[in-house]
Short mmCIF file of C-alpha atoms in Angstrom, two decimals:
data_model
loop_
_atom_site.label_atom_id
_atom_site.label_comp_id
_atom_site.label_asym_id
_atom_site.label_seq_id
_atom_site.Cartn_x
_atom_site.Cartn_y
_atom_site.Cartn_z
CA MET A 244 -0.01 0.01 0.02
CA LYS A 245 1.23 3.49 -0.81
CA SER A 246 -0.11 6.75 0.53
CA MET A 247 -1.46 9.17 -2.00
CA GLY A 248 0.61 12.18 -2.92
CA SER A 249 3.03 12.47 -0.02
CA ARG A 250 6.57 11.17 -0.30
CA ILE A 251 7.47 9.51 3.02
CA ILE A 252 10.86 9.23 4.70
CA ALA A 253 10.91 6.88 7.71
CA ILE A 254 13.68 6.89 10.33
CA ILE A 255 14.18 3.46 11.92
CA GLY A 256 16.80 1.76 14.08
CA ARG A 257 17.26 0.09 17.41
CA PRO A 258 16.81 2.12 20.61
CA ASN A 259 19.20 4.87 21.67
CA VAL A 260 21.06 5.38 18.37
CA GLY A 261 19.92 9.01 18.00
CA LYS A 262 16.91 8.70 15.68
CA SER A 263 14.94 11.50 17.35
CA THR A 264 18.00 13.74 17.48
CA LEU A 265 18.48 13.19 13.72
CA PHE A 266 14.74 13.87 13.16
CA ASN A 267 15.07 17.23 14.95
CA ALA A 268 18.29 18.09 13.10
CA LEU A 269 16.65 17.47 9.69
CA VAL A 270 13.52 19.41 10.67
CA GLY A 271 15.58 22.27 12.08
CA ARG A 272 13.69 22.57 15.34
CA ARG A 273 12.98 20.51 18.45
CA VAL A 274 9.89 18.46 17.71
CA ALA A 275 10.60 14.89 18.79
CA ILE A 276 11.34 13.95 22.41
CA VAL A 277 15.03 13.30 23.01
CA ASP A 278 16.25 11.38 26.06
CA ASP A 279 19.21 9.16 26.91
CA GLN A 280 16.92 6.39 28.10
CA PRO A 281 16.12 3.75 25.46
CA GLY A 282 12.48 3.59 24.34
CA VAL A 283 11.52 7.23 24.99
CA THR A 284 9.95 7.52 21.51
CA ARG A 285 7.14 4.99 21.69
CA ASP A 286 5.05 6.30 18.83
CA ARG A 287 5.51 7.96 15.50
CA VAL A 288 6.33 11.65 15.16
CA TYR A 289 5.67 13.41 11.85
CA HIS A 290 6.83 16.61 10.28
CA HIS A 291 6.55 18.10 6.81
CA LEU A 292 10.03 18.49 5.37
CA HIS A 293 10.98 20.68 2.42
CA ILE A 294 14.00 19.44 0.55
CA ALA A 295 15.44 20.31 -2.86
CA GLY A 296 13.07 18.04 -4.80
CA GLY A 297 9.92 19.26 -3.08
CA PRO A 298 7.81 18.42 0.00
CA ALA A 299 8.01 15.14 1.90
CA LEU A 300 6.77 13.71 5.17
CA LEU A 301 9.45 12.78 7.71
CA VAL A 302 8.42 10.03 10.14
CA ASP A 303 10.28 9.23 13.36
CA THR A 304 9.70 5.89 15.05
CA GLY A 305 10.39 4.17 18.34
CA GLY A 306 13.37 1.91 18.90
CA LEU A 307 13.07 -1.29 16.84
CA LEU A 308 13.84 -4.52 18.71
CA MET A 309 13.39 -7.56 16.48
CA ASP A 310 12.80 -9.80 19.55
CA PRO A 311 10.46 -7.71 21.78
CA ARG A 312 10.24 -8.65 25.45
CA ASP A 313 6.81 -7.23 26.30
CA ARG A 314 3.62 -5.83 24.79
CA ILE A 315 4.93 -2.25 24.64
CA GLU A 316 8.09 -3.29 22.77
CA LEU A 317 5.94 -5.41 20.48
CA GLY A 318 3.72 -2.41 19.67
CA VAL A 319 6.76 -0.19 19.03
CA ARG A 320 8.23 -2.82 16.71
CA ASP A 321 5.00 -3.17 14.75
CA GLN A 322 4.72 0.64 14.36
CA ALA A 323 8.30 0.90 13.11
CA LEU A 324 7.80 -1.98 10.64
CA LEU A 325 4.63 -0.32 9.34
CA ALA A 326 6.50 2.96 8.81
CA CYS A 327 9.19 1.01 6.96
CA GLU A 328 6.53 -0.67 4.79
CA GLU A 329 4.88 2.61 3.80
CA ALA A 330 8.04 4.66 3.26
CA ASP A 331 9.53 5.70 -0.07
CA VAL A 332 12.98 5.99 1.60
CA VAL A 333 14.12 4.46 4.90
CA LEU A 334 16.87 6.06 6.98
CA PHE A 335 18.40 3.19 8.95
CA VAL A 336 20.25 4.80 11.85
CA VAL A 337 23.00 2.98 13.74
CA ASP A 338 25.44 4.03 16.48
CA GLY A 339 28.61 4.40 14.44
CA ARG A 340 30.83 4.29 17.52
CA VAL A 341 30.12 0.59 18.29
CA PRO A 342 30.12 -2.59 16.20
CA PRO A 343 26.82 -3.80 14.70
CA THR A 344 24.52 -5.64 17.07
CA SER A 345 22.28 -8.62 16.29
CA ASP A 346 19.33 -6.20 16.01
CA ASP A 347 21.28 -4.08 13.53
CA ASP A 348 21.98 -7.19 11.45
CA ALA A 349 18.32 -8.27 11.56
CA ILE A 350 17.09 -4.81 10.49
CA ALA A 351 19.62 -4.69 7.65
CA LYS A 352 18.42 -8.11 6.40
CA LEU A 353 14.82 -6.86 6.42
CA LEU A 354 15.80 -3.74 4.44
CA ARG A 355 17.77 -5.73 1.85
CA GLU A 356 14.55 -7.60 1.05
CA ARG A 357 12.66 -4.37 0.29
CA SER A 358 12.51 -2.80 -3.16
CA ALA A 359 12.42 0.78 -1.84
CA PRO A 360 15.82 2.40 -1.15
CA ALA A 361 17.36 2.45 2.32
CA ILE A 362 20.09 4.85 3.45
CA LEU A 363 22.44 3.57 6.14
CA VAL A 364 23.23 6.44 8.51
CA ALA A 365 26.04 5.97 11.04
CA ASN A 366 25.27 8.51 13.75
CA LYS A 367 27.41 9.92 16.58
CA ILE A 368 30.43 10.37 14.33
CA ASP A 369 31.66 13.56 15.97
CA SER A 370 35.15 13.73 14.41
CA GLU A 371 37.28 12.31 11.63
CA ASP A 372 38.89 9.98 14.16
CA ALA A 373 35.54 8.21 14.68
CA GLU A 374 34.86 7.64 10.99
CA THR A 375 36.67 4.28 10.79
CA GLU A 376 34.19 2.68 13.22
CA GLY A 377 31.24 4.05 11.25
CA LEU A 378 32.53 2.78 7.93
CA ALA A 379 32.59 -0.76 9.33
CA TYR A 380 28.83 -0.82 8.70
CA ALA A 381 29.47 -0.93 4.94
CA SER A 382 29.62 -4.73 5.27
CA MET A 383 25.83 -4.78 5.80
CA GLY A 384 25.19 -4.65 2.07
CA LEU A 385 23.08 -1.47 2.04
CA GLY A 386 25.46 0.65 0.00
CA ASP A 387 27.57 3.55 1.12
CA VAL A 388 27.39 4.63 4.76
CA VAL A 389 26.53 8.25 5.43
CA LEU A 390 28.50 9.47 8.45
CA VAL A 391 26.74 12.08 10.58
CA SER A 392 26.62 13.64 14.01
CA ALA A 393 23.00 14.63 14.46
CA LEU A 394 23.84 16.41 17.71
CA GLY A 395 26.77 18.28 16.17
CA ARG A 396 24.93 18.79 12.84
CA ARG A 397 27.87 17.17 11.01
CA GLY A 398 27.25 15.51 7.63
CA LEU A 399 23.62 16.64 7.37
CA GLY A 400 24.16 18.29 3.97
CA THR A 401 25.44 15.02 2.52
CA LEU A 402 22.49 13.15 4.02
CA ARG A 403 19.97 15.60 2.57
CA GLU A 404 21.54 15.20 -0.90
CA LYS A 405 21.33 11.43 -0.57
CA ILE A 406 17.66 11.62 0.47
CA ASP A 407 16.89 13.91 -2.45
CA GLN A 408 18.54 11.50 -4.89
CA SER A 409 16.67 8.50 -3.46
CA LEU A 410 13.13 9.94 -3.29
CA PRO A 411 10.78 9.58 -6.25
CA ALA A 412 9.73 12.77 -8.00
CA PRO A 413 6.65 14.49 -6.47
CA GLN A 414 3.45 13.33 -8.10
CA PRO A 415 1.90 15.99 -10.36
CA SER A 416 -1.69 16.78 -9.44
CA GLY A 417 -2.88 16.82 -13.03
CA ASP A 418 -5.25 19.71 -12.27
CA THR A 419 -6.13 22.45 -14.72
CA ALA A 420 -5.16 25.98 -13.83
CA GLY A 421 -7.41 27.63 -11.25
CA VAL A 422 -8.56 24.43 -9.50
CA ILE A 423 -8.19 24.68 -5.73
CA ALA A 424 -7.27 21.47 -3.87
CA VAL A 425 -9.24 21.13 -0.62
CA ALA A 426 -8.65 18.47 2.04
CA ILE A 427 -11.45 17.60 4.44
CA ILE A 428 -9.83 16.50 7.72
CA GLY A 429 -10.99 15.62 11.22
CA LYS A 430 -11.82 12.87 13.67
CA PRO A 431 -13.94 9.86 12.71
CA ASN A 432 -17.69 10.36 12.49
CA VAL A 433 -17.73 14.15 12.33
CA GLY A 434 -19.36 14.07 8.87
CA LYS A 435 -16.47 14.39 6.43
CA SER A 436 -17.96 12.03 3.82
CA SER A 437 -21.42 13.54 4.28
CA LEU A 438 -19.98 17.01 3.64
CA LEU A 439 -18.22 15.73 0.50
CA ASN A 440 -21.47 14.22 -0.76
CA LYS A 441 -23.43 17.40 -0.05
CA LEU A 442 -20.89 19.48 -1.96
CA VAL A 443 -20.90 17.06 -4.89
CA GLN A 444 -24.66 16.35 -4.66
CA ALA A 445 -23.92 12.70 -5.36
CA PRO A 446 -23.03 9.75 -3.10
CA ARG A 447 -19.35 9.64 -4.07
CA ALA A 448 -18.11 8.57 -0.63
CA VAL A 449 -19.43 5.81 1.62
CA VAL A 450 -21.38 7.32 4.50
CA ASP A 451 -21.91 5.24 7.64
CA ASP A 452 -22.66 6.05 11.25
CA ARG A 453 -19.84 3.78 12.38
CA PRO A 454 -16.56 5.71 12.85
CA GLY A 455 -13.73 4.71 10.57
CA THR A 456 -15.69 3.85 7.44
CA THR A 457 -13.44 5.91 5.19
CA ARG A 458 -9.97 4.33 5.10
CA ASP A 459 -8.33 6.14 2.23
CA ALA A 460 -8.15 9.59 0.66
CA THR A 461 -10.44 10.09 -2.35
CA ASP A 462 -10.49 12.97 -4.83
CA THR A 463 -13.53 14.55 -6.48
CA VAL A 464 -13.28 17.52 -8.89
CA ILE A 465 -16.30 19.83 -9.01
CA THR A 466 -17.29 23.35 -9.98
CA LEU A 467 -19.33 25.11 -7.33
CA GLY A 468 -20.18 28.76 -6.96
CA GLY A 469 -17.96 29.54 -9.95
CA HIS A 470 -14.92 27.94 -8.30
CA GLY A 471 -13.16 24.79 -9.45
CA LEU A 472 -12.45 22.54 -6.47
CA ARG A 473 -10.60 19.24 -6.12
CA ILE A 474 -11.91 17.85 -2.87
CA ILE A 475 -9.84 15.27 -0.97
CA ASP A 476 -11.81 13.29 1.59
CA THR A 477 -9.69 11.60 4.23
CA ALA A 478 -10.05 8.91 6.85
CA GLY A 479 -10.85 10.01 10.38
CA ILE A 480 -7.87 10.66 12.62
CA ARG A 481 -7.98 9.14 16.08
CA ARG A 482 -5.74 9.98 19.00
CA ARG A 483 -2.27 8.61 18.28
CA SER A 484 -2.33 6.20 21.19
CA ARG A 485 -5.23 4.37 19.50
CA HIS A 486 -3.28 3.58 16.32
CA ASP A 487 -2.80 -0.03 17.22
CA ASP A 488 -3.68 -1.52 13.87
CA GLY A 489 -2.10 -1.20 10.46
CA ILE A 490 -5.27 0.16 8.85
CA GLY A 491 -5.43 3.08 11.30
CA TYR A 492 -1.77 3.88 10.78
CA TYR A 493 -2.04 3.85 6.97
CA ALA A 494 -5.11 6.12 7.27
CA TYR A 495 -3.17 8.58 9.42
CA LEU A 496 -0.31 8.79 6.91
CA ARG A 497 -2.75 9.25 4.05
CA ALA A 498 -4.50 12.07 5.83
CA LEU A 499 -1.20 13.82 6.43
CA GLY A 500 -0.25 13.09 2.83
CA ALA A 501 -3.43 14.83 1.75
CA LEU A 502 -2.09 18.01 3.32
CA ASP A 503 0.87 17.95 0.91
CA ARG A 504 -1.57 17.87 -2.01
CA CYS A 505 -4.01 20.51 -0.86
CA ASP A 506 -4.14 24.32 -0.88
CA VAL A 507 -6.82 24.65 1.78
CA ALA A 508 -7.81 22.28 4.59
CA LEU A 509 -11.27 22.18 6.15
CA LEU A 510 -10.98 21.06 9.75
CA LEU A 511 -14.37 19.50 10.44
CA LEU A 512 -15.61 19.58 14.06
CA ASP A 513 -18.76 18.17 15.71
CA ALA A 514 -21.06 20.89 16.96
CA THR A 515 -22.54 18.60 19.61
CA VAL A 516 -19.30 18.20 21.56
CA GLN A 517 -18.09 20.65 24.19
CA ASP A 518 -14.38 20.92 23.44
CA LEU A 519 -11.69 20.15 20.87
CA GLU A 520 -9.58 17.05 21.35
CA ILE A 521 -5.82 17.29 21.27
CA VAL A 522 -5.72 15.37 17.99
CA GLU A 523 -7.79 18.18 16.35
CA VAL A 524 -5.41 20.80 17.69
CA LYS A 525 -2.46 18.82 16.33
CA LEU A 526 -4.15 18.44 12.93
CA ALA A 527 -4.52 22.21 12.72
CA GLN A 528 -0.83 22.60 13.61
CA GLN A 529 0.11 20.15 10.84
CA VAL A 530 -1.91 22.19 8.32
CA LEU A 531 0.02 25.34 9.12
CA LEU A 532 3.39 23.56 9.31
CA ALA A 533 2.71 22.32 5.77
CA GLY A 534 2.14 25.94 4.66
CA LYS A 535 -1.55 25.47 3.91
CA ALA A 536 -4.62 27.53 4.71
CA ILE A 537 -7.23 26.32 7.20
CA ALA A 538 -10.91 26.97 7.80
CA VAL A 539 -12.73 25.57 10.84
CA VAL A 540 -16.06 24.05 9.85
CA VAL A 541 -18.44 23.20 12.68
CA ASN A 542 -20.78 20.50 11.36
CA LYS A 543 -24.11 19.10 12.63
CA TRP A 544 -25.38 22.63 13.27
CA ASP A 545 -28.91 21.36 12.68
CA LEU A 546 -28.67 19.65 16.06
CA ILE A 547 -27.93 22.93 17.89
CA HIS A 548 -30.95 24.73 19.43
CA HIS A 549 -29.29 27.86 20.82
CA GLY A 550 -27.45 28.96 17.73
CA THR A 551 -26.42 32.49 18.76
CA SER A 552 -24.95 31.55 22.11
CA GLU A 553 -23.39 28.38 20.71
CA SER A 554 -21.73 30.18 17.79
CA ALA A 555 -20.23 32.68 20.26
CA ARG A 556 -18.97 29.77 22.42
CA TRP A 557 -17.39 28.10 19.38
CA ARG A 558 -15.70 31.30 18.25
CA GLN A 559 -14.23 31.72 21.73
CA LEU A 560 -13.22 28.03 21.89
CA VAL A 561 -11.47 28.16 18.51
CA ALA A 562 -9.70 31.42 19.41
CA HIS A 563 -8.45 29.80 22.62
CA ARG A 564 -7.46 26.35 21.38
CA LEU A 565 -6.38 27.30 17.85
CA GLY A 566 -4.97 30.74 18.56
CA PHE A 567 -1.83 29.82 16.56
CA ALA A 568 -4.02 29.61 13.44
CA GLN A 569 -4.17 33.38 13.19
CA ARG A 570 -7.95 33.83 13.53
CA ALA A 571 -8.87 31.10 11.10
CA PRO A 572 -12.38 31.60 9.69
CA VAL A 573 -15.11 29.58 11.45
CA ARG A 574 -18.14 28.40 9.50
CA TYR A 575 -21.27 26.61 10.79
CA VAL A 576 -22.81 24.00 8.52
CA SER A 577 -25.04 20.98 8.41
CA ALA A 578 -23.90 18.36 5.94
CA HIS A 579 -27.25 16.65 6.56
CA THR A 580 -29.56 19.56 5.62
CA GLY A 581 -27.11 21.54 3.50
CA ARG A 582 -27.20 24.62 5.67
CA GLY A 583 -24.10 26.80 5.08
CA VAL A 584 -22.51 24.28 2.73
CA ARG A 585 -22.92 26.29 -0.49
CA ALA A 586 -21.10 29.26 1.08
CA LEU A 587 -17.96 27.22 1.74
CA PRO A 588 -16.45 27.61 -1.79
CA THR A 589 -16.30 31.41 -1.30
CA THR A 590 -14.39 30.90 1.96
CA ILE A 591 -12.09 28.40 0.28
CA ALA A 592 -11.41 30.69 -2.68
CA ASP A 593 -10.67 33.64 -0.42
CA LEU A 594 -8.17 31.61 1.62
CA ALA A 595 -6.49 30.26 -1.52
CA ALA A 596 -6.18 33.77 -3.00
CA ARG A 597 -4.64 35.24 0.14
CA ARG A 598 -2.31 32.24 0.48
CA SER A 599 -0.86 32.87 -3.00
CA GLN A 600 -0.63 36.66 -2.71
CA ARG A 601 2.49 38.59 -3.48
CA VAL A 602 2.87 41.33 -0.90
CA SER A 603 3.90 44.75 -2.15
CA PRO A 604 7.20 46.29 -0.96
CA GLU A 605 5.15 49.15 0.53
CA ARG A 606 3.19 46.80 2.82
CA LEU A 607 6.37 45.03 3.92
CA ALA A 608 8.02 48.37 4.67
CA SER A 609 4.91 49.36 6.65
CA PHE A 610 5.29 46.17 8.72
CA VAL A 611 8.93 47.08 9.53
CA ARG A 612 7.92 50.63 10.57
CA HIS A 613 5.12 49.28 12.75
CA VAL A 614 7.40 46.85 14.60
CA ARG A 615 10.12 49.41 15.09
CA ALA A 616 7.67 51.91 16.54
CA SER A 617 5.47 49.63 18.67
CA ASN A 618 7.77 46.83 19.83
CA PRO A 619 11.40 47.07 18.67
CA PRO A 620 13.67 44.03 19.16
CA PRO A 621 15.01 43.68 22.73
CA SER A 622 18.64 44.58 23.24
CA ASN A 623 21.22 41.82 23.60
CA ARG A 624 23.35 42.41 26.70
CA GLY A 625 23.05 46.16 26.26
CA ARG A 626 23.70 46.11 22.52
CA LEU A 627 21.07 47.16 20.01
CA ASN A 628 19.58 44.31 17.94
CA ARG A 629 18.18 46.27 15.01
CA LEU A 630 15.44 45.04 12.67
CA HIS A 631 16.62 45.86 9.15
CA ARG A 632 14.09 44.61 6.61
CA ILE A 633 11.66 41.90 5.51
CA MET A 634 11.56 40.23 2.11
CA GLN A 635 9.06 37.81 0.62
CA ASP A 636 10.65 34.65 -0.75
CA GLY A 637 9.35 32.54 -3.62
CA GLY A 638 7.25 29.41 -3.19
CA ALA A 639 3.72 28.06 -3.14
CA PHE A 640 2.84 29.71 0.18
CA PRO A 641 3.92 32.86 2.06
CA ARG A 642 7.60 32.73 2.97
CA PHE A 643 9.43 35.68 4.45
CA THR A 644 12.99 36.48 5.51
CA ILE A 645 13.46 39.06 8.27
CA THR A 646 16.96 40.38 8.97
CA PHE A 647 18.34 41.53 12.36
CA ASP A 648 21.75 42.28 13.80
CA ASP A 649 21.63 39.10 15.87
CA PRO A 650 18.56 36.91 15.20
CA ASP A 651 19.86 34.13 17.51
CA ALA A 652 19.48 36.46 20.47
CA LEU A 653 15.73 36.97 19.93
CA PRO A 654 13.58 35.23 22.55
CA ASP A 655 10.85 32.84 21.38
CA SER A 656 8.21 35.23 22.66
CA TYR A 657 9.47 37.97 20.29
CA VAL A 658 9.48 35.58 17.31
CA ARG A 659 5.83 34.70 18.12
CA TYR A 660 5.09 38.43 18.23
CA LEU A 661 6.62 38.84 14.79
CA ARG A 662 4.59 35.97 13.36
CA ASN A 663 1.32 37.21 14.88
CA THR A 664 1.91 40.82 13.81
CA LEU A 665 2.83 39.75 10.32
CA GLY A 666 -0.37 37.75 10.10
CA GLN A 667 -2.45 40.72 11.25
CA GLN A 668 -0.69 43.24 8.98
CA LEU A 669 -0.88 41.05 5.86
CA SER A 670 -4.33 39.45 6.52
CA LEU A 671 -2.90 35.97 6.80
CA ASP A 672 -5.77 34.72 8.95
CA GLY A 673 -5.76 30.92 8.90
CA ILE A 674 -2.77 30.72 6.55
CA GLY A 675 0.48 28.92 7.36
CA CYS A 676 3.55 31.04 6.62
CA ASP A 677 7.24 30.46 7.01
CA ILE A 678 9.56 33.01 8.65
CA THR A 679 13.33 32.78 8.39
CA LEU A 680 15.50 35.05 10.58
CA LYS A 681 18.89 36.06 9.18
CA ALA A 682 21.78 38.18 10.36
CA GLU A 683 22.54 41.39 8.59
CA ARG A 684 24.93 43.88 10.13
CA ARG A 685 25.16 47.39 8.79
CA ARG A 686 27.97 49.80 9.57
CA ALA A 687 27.03 52.85 11.54
CA ARG A 688 27.34 56.07 9.53
#
């Protein structure tokens, strides 16, 4: 089985070889849990990764023991093997400072039997003196060994090049110009397939009251309200701890893969519940990390009797739980009766247009003046840390580079302020954007 659209890179290896540290180094930020104790990562961690050839999904896994001793280790092994099965490229990480273990040999044998490429990564090679030990893994028959130090960020450029060479080319969407790709995401049984069918006005997806009926991502191209839409329905996403079976895991990867192929995601929520679950919050985060736009769609509104007070409660709830989504639009619909559904294409088209906007130099200069006047960068040990300029980079979604005297000295709270202010100034409500901070020193006149 292959997931649709998303190219997948899986990191596997026995416990305590530095898989999570490598994951964080490739992503460029601390996402996965890192600990010296074996077995800390007991589930998969995902992150959208942009490499030279295009977008991909990086998957971290727990330590792989081929002879598990208990139920937890068995579950971790099964999850890692499933990730290996689904991946386009496998990064097999070993501790390059020590000789191969029996588990290393067993994992290498498994990878030699796969058709998809595997890259052998000898980690913890902190100096040239340690390279000889790492090169000993070449006898495993998996090709050249890539020597890295994930902690010291040594050899990562070579590894990225190897990954780029090994991945298949991104799949073209085949859409005509002007068609907006829309992914419908959410938990099981919130009405995703019903919403798809109401939009299409035909029973394209199986609708069932039992959660988990949809197990794959399906595409339907329609024209509605003058807008061309390619709608991607996805399987329901349960809390990660419940992904005990292969079907659930494949469904999760396909849903995340749908984000790579979409322009706008509709996060579908159930109006009859009182709060968002953590999995819904994490889905919204994944949308923005992938650089997509998001609209929150509260379904089953026909079951709500106090509409005015409930809509106010939902707006407040979304603002509180999804505050990072920059005031994402909230829409109230009933996929059963059709209420509010026909207005969704206008919301989708507006998000897609603002996501692809090119910001004028005047507006960017206005942002710089606003920040300098209202909240200039904090000084670094008594030295000014001047904000110089902001530039919009190329790409399929808003990317900006902001230059300072010393960007590394900026606290996280100030970076959040920059992101929030940029969203407000440029009307990026509900749109994922990427900010890169660079150093730029100018001589005093």
